[in-house]
PDB file of C-alpha atoms in Angstrom:
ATOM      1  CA  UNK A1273     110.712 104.250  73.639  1.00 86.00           C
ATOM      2  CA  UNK A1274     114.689 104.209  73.478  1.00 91.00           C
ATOM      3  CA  UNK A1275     115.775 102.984  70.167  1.00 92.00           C
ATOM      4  CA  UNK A1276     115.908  99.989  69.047  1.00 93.00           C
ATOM      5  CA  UNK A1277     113.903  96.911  67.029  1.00 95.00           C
ATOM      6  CA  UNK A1278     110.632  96.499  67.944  1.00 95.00           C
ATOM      7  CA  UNK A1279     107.604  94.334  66.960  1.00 96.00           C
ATOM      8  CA  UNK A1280     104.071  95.978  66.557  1.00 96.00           C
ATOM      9  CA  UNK A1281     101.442  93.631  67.055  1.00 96.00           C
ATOM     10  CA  UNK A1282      97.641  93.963  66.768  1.00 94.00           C
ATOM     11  CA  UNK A1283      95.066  92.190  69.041  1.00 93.00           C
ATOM     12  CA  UNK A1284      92.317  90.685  66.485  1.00 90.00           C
ATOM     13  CA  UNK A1285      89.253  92.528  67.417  1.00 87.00           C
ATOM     14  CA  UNK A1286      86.426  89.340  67.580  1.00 89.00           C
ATOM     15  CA  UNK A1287      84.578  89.310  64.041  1.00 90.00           C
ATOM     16  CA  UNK A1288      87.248  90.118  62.060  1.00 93.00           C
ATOM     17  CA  UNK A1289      89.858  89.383  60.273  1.00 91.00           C
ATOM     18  CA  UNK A1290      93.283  90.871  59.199  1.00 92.00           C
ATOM     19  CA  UNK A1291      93.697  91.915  55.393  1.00 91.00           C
ATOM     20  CA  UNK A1292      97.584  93.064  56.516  1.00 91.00           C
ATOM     21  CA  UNK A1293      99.932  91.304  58.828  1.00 93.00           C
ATOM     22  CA  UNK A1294      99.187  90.899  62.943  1.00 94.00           C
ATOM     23  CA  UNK A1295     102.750  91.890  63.440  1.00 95.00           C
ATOM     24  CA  UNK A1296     104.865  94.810  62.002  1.00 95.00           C
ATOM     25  CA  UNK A1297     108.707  94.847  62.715  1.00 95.00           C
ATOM     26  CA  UNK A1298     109.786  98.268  63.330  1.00 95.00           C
ATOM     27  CA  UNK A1299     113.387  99.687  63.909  1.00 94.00           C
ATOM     28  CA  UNK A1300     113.420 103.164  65.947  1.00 92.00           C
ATOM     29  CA  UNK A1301     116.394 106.091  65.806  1.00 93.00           C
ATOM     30  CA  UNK A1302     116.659 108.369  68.406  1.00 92.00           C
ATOM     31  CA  UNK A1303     114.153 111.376  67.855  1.00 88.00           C
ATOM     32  CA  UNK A1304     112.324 108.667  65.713  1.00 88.00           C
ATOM     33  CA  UNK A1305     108.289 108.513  65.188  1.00 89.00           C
ATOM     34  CA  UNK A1306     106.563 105.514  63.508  1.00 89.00           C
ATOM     35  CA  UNK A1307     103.386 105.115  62.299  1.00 92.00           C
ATOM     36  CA  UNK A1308     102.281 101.727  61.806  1.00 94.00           C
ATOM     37  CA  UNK A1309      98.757 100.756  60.596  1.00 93.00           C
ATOM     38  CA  UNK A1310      96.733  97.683  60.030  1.00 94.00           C
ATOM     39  CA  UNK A1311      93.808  96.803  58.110  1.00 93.00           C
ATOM     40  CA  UNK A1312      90.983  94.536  59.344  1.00 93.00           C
ATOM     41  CA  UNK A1313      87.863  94.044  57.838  1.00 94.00           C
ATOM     42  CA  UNK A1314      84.027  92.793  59.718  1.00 96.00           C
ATOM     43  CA  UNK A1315      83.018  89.432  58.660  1.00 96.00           C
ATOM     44  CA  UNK A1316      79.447  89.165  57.911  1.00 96.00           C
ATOM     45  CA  UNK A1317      76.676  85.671  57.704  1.00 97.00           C
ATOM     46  CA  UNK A1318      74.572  84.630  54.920  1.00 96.00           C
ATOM     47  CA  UNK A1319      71.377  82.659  56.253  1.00 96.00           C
ATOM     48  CA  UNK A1320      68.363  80.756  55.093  1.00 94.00           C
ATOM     49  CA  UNK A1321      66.041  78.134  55.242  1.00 93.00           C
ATOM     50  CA  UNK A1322      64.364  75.326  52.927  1.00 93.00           C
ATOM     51  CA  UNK A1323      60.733  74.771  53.018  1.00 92.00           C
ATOM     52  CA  UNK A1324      58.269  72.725  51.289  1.00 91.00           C
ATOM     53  CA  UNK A1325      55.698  73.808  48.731  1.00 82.00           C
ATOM     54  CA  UNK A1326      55.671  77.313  50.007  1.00 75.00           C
ATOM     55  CA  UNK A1327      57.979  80.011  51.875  1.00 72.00           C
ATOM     56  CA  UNK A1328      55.051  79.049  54.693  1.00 77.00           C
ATOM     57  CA  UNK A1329      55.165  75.516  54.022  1.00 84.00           C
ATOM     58  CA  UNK A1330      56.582  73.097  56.219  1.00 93.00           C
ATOM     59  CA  UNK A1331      60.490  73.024  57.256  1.00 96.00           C
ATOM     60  CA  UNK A1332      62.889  70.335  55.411  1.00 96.00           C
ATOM     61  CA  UNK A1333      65.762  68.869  57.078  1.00 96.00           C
ATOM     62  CA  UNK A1334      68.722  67.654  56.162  1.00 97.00           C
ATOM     63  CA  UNK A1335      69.276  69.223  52.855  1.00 95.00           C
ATOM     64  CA  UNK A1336      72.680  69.863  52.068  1.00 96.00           C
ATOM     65  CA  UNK A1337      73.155  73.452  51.072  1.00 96.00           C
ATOM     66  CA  UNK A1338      76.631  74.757  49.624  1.00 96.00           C
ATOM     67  CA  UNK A1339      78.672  77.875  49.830  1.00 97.00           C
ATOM     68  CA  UNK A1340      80.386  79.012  46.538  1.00 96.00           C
ATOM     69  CA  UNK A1341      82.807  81.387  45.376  1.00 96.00           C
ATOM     70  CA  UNK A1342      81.834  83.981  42.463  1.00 92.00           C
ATOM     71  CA  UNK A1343      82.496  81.439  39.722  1.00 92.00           C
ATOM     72  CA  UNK A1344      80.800  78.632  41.230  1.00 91.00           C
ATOM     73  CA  UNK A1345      83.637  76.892  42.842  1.00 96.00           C
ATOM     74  CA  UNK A1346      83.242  75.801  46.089  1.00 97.00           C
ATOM     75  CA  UNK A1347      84.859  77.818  49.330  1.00 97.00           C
ATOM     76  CA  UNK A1348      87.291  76.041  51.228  1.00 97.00           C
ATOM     77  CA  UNK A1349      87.581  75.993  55.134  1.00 94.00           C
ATOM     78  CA  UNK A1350      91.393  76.048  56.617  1.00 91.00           C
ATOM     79  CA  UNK A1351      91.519  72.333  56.064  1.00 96.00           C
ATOM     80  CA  UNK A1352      90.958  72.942  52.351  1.00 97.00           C
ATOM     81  CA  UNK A1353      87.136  71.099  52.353  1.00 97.00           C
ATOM     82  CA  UNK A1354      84.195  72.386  50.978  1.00 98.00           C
ATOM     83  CA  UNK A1355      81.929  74.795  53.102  1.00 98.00           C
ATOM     84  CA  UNK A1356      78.616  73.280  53.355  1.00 98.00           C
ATOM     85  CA  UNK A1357      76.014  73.227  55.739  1.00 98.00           C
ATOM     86  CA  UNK A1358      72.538  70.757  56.578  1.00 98.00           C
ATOM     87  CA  UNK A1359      69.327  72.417  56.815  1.00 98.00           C
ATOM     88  CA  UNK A1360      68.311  71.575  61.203  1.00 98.00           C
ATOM     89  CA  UNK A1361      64.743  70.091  61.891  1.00 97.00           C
ATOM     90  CA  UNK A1362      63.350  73.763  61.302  1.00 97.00           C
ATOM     91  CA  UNK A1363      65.048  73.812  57.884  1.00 96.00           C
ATOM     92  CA  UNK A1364      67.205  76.109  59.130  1.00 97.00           C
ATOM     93  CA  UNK A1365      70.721  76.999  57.634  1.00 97.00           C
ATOM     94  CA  UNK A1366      74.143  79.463  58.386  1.00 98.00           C
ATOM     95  CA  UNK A1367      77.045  80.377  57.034  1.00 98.00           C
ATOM     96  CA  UNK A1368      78.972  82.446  59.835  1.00 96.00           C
ATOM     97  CA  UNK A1369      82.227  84.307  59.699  1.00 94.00           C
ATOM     98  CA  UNK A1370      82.367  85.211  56.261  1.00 96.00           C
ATOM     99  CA  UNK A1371      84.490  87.779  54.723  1.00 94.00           C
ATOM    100  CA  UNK A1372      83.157  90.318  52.391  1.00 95.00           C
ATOM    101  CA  UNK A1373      82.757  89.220  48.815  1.00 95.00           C
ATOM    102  CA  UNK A1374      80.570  87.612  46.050  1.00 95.00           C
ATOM    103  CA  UNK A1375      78.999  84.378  46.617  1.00 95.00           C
ATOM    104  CA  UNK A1376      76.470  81.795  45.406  1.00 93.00           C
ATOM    105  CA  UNK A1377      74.455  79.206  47.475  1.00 94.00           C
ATOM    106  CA  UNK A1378      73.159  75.921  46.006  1.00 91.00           C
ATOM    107  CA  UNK A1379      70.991  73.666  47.325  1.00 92.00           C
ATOM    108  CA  UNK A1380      70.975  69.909  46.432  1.00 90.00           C
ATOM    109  CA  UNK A1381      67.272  68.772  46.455  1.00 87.00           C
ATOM    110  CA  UNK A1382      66.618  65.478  47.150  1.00 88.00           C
ATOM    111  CA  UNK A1383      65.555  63.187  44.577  1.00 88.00           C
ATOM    112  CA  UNK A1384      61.830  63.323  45.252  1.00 89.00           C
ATOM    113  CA  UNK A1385      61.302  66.569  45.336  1.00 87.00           C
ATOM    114  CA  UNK A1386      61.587  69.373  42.470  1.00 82.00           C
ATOM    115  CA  UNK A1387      63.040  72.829  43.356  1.00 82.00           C
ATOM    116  CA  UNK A1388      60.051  75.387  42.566  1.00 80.00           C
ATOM    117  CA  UNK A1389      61.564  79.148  44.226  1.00 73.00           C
ATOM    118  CA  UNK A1390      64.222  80.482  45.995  1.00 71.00           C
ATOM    119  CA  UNK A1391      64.976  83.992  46.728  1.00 65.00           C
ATOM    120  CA  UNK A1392      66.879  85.239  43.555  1.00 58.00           C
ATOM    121  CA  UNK A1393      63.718  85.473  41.750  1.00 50.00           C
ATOM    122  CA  UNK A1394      64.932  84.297  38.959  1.00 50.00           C
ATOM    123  CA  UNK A1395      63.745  82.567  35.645  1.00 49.00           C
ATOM    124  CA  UNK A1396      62.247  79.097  36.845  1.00 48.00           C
ATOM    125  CA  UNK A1397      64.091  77.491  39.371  1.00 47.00           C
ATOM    126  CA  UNK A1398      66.097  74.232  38.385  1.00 48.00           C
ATOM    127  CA  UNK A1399      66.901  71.031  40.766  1.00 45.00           C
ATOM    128  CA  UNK A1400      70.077  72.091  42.487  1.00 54.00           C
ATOM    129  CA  UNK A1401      69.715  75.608  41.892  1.00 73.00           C
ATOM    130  CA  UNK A1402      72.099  78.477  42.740  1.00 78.00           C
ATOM    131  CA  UNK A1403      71.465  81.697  44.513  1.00 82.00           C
ATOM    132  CA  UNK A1404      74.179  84.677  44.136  1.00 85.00           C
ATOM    133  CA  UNK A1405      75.447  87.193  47.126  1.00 89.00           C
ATOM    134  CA  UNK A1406      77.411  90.050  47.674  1.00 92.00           C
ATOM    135  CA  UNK A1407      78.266  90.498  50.998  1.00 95.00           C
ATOM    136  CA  UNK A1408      79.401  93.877  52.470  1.00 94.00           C
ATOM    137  CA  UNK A1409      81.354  93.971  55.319  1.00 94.00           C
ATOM    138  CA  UNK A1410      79.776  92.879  58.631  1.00 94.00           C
ATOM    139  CA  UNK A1411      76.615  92.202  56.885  1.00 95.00           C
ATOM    140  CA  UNK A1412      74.264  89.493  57.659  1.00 95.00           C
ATOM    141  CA  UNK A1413      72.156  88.329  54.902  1.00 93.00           C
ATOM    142  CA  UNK A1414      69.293  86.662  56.117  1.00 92.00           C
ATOM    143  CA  UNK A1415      66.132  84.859  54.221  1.00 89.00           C
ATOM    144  CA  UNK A1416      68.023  83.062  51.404  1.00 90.00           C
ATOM    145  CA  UNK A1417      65.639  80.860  51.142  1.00 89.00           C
ATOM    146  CA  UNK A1418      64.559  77.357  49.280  1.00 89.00           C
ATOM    147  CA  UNK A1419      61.343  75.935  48.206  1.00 88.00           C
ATOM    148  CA  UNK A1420      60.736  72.706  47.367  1.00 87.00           C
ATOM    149  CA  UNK A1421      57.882  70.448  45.753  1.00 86.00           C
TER     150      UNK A1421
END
């Protein structure tokens, strides 16, 4: 290239996202050599579903499941509102195109049922209860799952 100001721009690969800058300006000298690099990283999925009475028990719909941040804070899409997602008529829930990181999901049972288990294993479950997850890079977590009496 003869010298000059230039602008180095990456193509997004799809399923991922930049951690540096799409563009870097660069000015070049005669006899000149540049090296620029960029940093993206593989966004990964965290899936489930909600069931009743057992993890074979019959599908619920329409239970409103929530992704959080590490401190229990909800994560915000680009328009700033809460991620959240609706279990489908299999019970059925996804949260796609996630960047690496810690996470919780919580479900919010309805009012006629009690939560009984979900997939942390933990200490008895309580109504509303919260699930944590560290996702790696380009991992999809599947089976975070639900039950409810």
């Amino acid at each position: 290239l003869p010298p000059g100001d230039y602008t180095v721009v990456q193509s997004l690969p799809s399923g991922y996202q930049a951690v540096t800058s799409l563009s870097v300006p660069v000015t070049l000298i005669a006899g000149d050599l540049q090296t620029v690099n960029f940093v993206d990283e593989q966004l990964g999925s965290i899936s489930g579903s909600v069931f009743a009475e057992s993890l074979t028990g019959s599908p619920m719909d329409n239970i409103l499941i929530e992704l959080l941040d590490e401190n229990g804070d909800p994560v915000l899409d680009d328009n700033l509102d809460p991620i959240i997602r609706l279990t489908d008529t299999n019970g059925a829930y996804s949260f796609a195109d996630l960047p690496p990181g810690s996470y919780q999901i919580r479900q919010t049972v309805p009012s006629t049922h009690l939560a009984i288990d979900d997939i942390d294993g933990g200490l008895l479950t309580v109504n509303g209860d919260v699930t944590p997850i560290l996702l790696s890079a380009g991992a999809d977590i599947t089976n975070q799952d639900f039950v409810n009496a």
